[in-house]
XYZ file of C-alpha atoms in Angstrom:
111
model
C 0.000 0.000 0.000
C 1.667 3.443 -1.260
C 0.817 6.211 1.658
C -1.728 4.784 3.442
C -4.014 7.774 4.307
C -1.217 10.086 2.603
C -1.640 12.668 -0.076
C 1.274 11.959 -2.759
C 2.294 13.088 -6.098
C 3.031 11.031 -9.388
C 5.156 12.595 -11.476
C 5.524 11.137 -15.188
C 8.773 11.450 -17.058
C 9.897 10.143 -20.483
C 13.218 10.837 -22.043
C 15.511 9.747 -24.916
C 19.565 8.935 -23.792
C 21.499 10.361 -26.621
C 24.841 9.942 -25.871
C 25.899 7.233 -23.127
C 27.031 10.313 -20.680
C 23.477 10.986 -20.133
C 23.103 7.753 -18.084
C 25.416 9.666 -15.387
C 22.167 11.491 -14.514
C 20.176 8.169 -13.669
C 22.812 6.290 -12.153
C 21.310 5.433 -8.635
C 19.865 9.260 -8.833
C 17.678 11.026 -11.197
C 18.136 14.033 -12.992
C 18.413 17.756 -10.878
C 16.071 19.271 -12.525
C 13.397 16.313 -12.091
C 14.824 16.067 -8.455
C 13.878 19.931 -8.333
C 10.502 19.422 -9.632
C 9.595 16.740 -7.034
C 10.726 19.474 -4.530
C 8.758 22.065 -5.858
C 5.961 19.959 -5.264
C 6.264 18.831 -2.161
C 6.632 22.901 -1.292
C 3.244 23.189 -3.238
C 1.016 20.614 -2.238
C 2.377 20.227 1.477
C 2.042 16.502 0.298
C 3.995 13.586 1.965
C 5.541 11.018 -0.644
C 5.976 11.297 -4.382
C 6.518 8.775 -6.985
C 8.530 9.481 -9.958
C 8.379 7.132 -12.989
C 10.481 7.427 -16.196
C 10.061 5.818 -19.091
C 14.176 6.104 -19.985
C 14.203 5.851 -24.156
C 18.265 4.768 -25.648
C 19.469 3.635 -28.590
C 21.819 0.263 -28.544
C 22.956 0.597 -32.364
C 20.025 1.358 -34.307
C 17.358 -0.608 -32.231
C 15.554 1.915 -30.121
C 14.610 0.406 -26.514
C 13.253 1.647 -23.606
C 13.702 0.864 -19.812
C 11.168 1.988 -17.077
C 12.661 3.150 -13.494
C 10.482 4.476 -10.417
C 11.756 6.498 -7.627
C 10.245 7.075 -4.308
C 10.654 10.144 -2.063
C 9.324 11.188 0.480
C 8.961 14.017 2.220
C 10.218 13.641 5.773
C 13.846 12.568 4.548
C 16.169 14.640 6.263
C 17.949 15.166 3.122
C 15.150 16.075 1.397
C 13.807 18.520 4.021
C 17.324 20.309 3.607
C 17.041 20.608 -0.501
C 13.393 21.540 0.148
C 14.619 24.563 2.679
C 17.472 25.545 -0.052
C 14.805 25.869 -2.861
C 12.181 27.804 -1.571
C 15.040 30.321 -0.115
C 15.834 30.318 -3.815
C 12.249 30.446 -4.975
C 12.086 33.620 -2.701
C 15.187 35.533 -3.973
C 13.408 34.815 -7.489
C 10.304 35.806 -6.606
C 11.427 39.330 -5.231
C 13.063 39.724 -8.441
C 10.395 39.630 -10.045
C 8.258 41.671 -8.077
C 11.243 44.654 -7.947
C 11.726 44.222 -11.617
C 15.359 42.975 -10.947
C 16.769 41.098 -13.406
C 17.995 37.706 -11.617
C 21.771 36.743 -11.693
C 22.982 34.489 -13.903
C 23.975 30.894 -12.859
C 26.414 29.687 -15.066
C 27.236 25.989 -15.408
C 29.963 24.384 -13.911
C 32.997 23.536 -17.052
């Protein structure tokens, strides 16, 4: 039984691998800026668990396959409580650009 008397979100992903780094991303972990979604959520909603399926599309030679991986997470991890406290700090510094008209700094990628 998922939650119990729990409110919970499903997120559904799909995405193609195009070039074998890519897999670094779902290697025991998913993506940052699915992980930030679920967080965003949980901010939202005030919900307790999520669920995140992906439907993970790659090409081994010219035969396109697929592979489908869940992930659960839920919201009184310590860890995620932490990322959750980071975002909306962020979320806030965003927002009061855009109420002051400010344009937001830049976050460059790391090389």
């Amino acid at each position: 039984m998922i939650g119990g008397n729990k409110n919970g979100v499903l997120e559904i992903k799909t995405t193609t691998i195009q070039q074998s780094s890519q897999w670094e991303h779902w290697n025991g972990q998913v993506p940052d800026y699915y992980y930030t979604q679920i967080l965003h959520q949980f901010l939202a909603t005030g919900y307790d668990f999520a669920i995140l399926r992906a439907d993970i599309r790659y090409y081994k030679g010219t035969e396109l396959r697929h592979t489908v991986r869940d992930y659960f997470f839920e919201r009184d991890d310590e860890q995620i409580k932490a990322d959750m406290e980071y975002l909306l700090h962020k979320e806030k510094e965003f927002w009061n650009c855009v109420q002051t008209r400010k344009v937001p700094n830049l976050i460059l990628p790391e090389i």
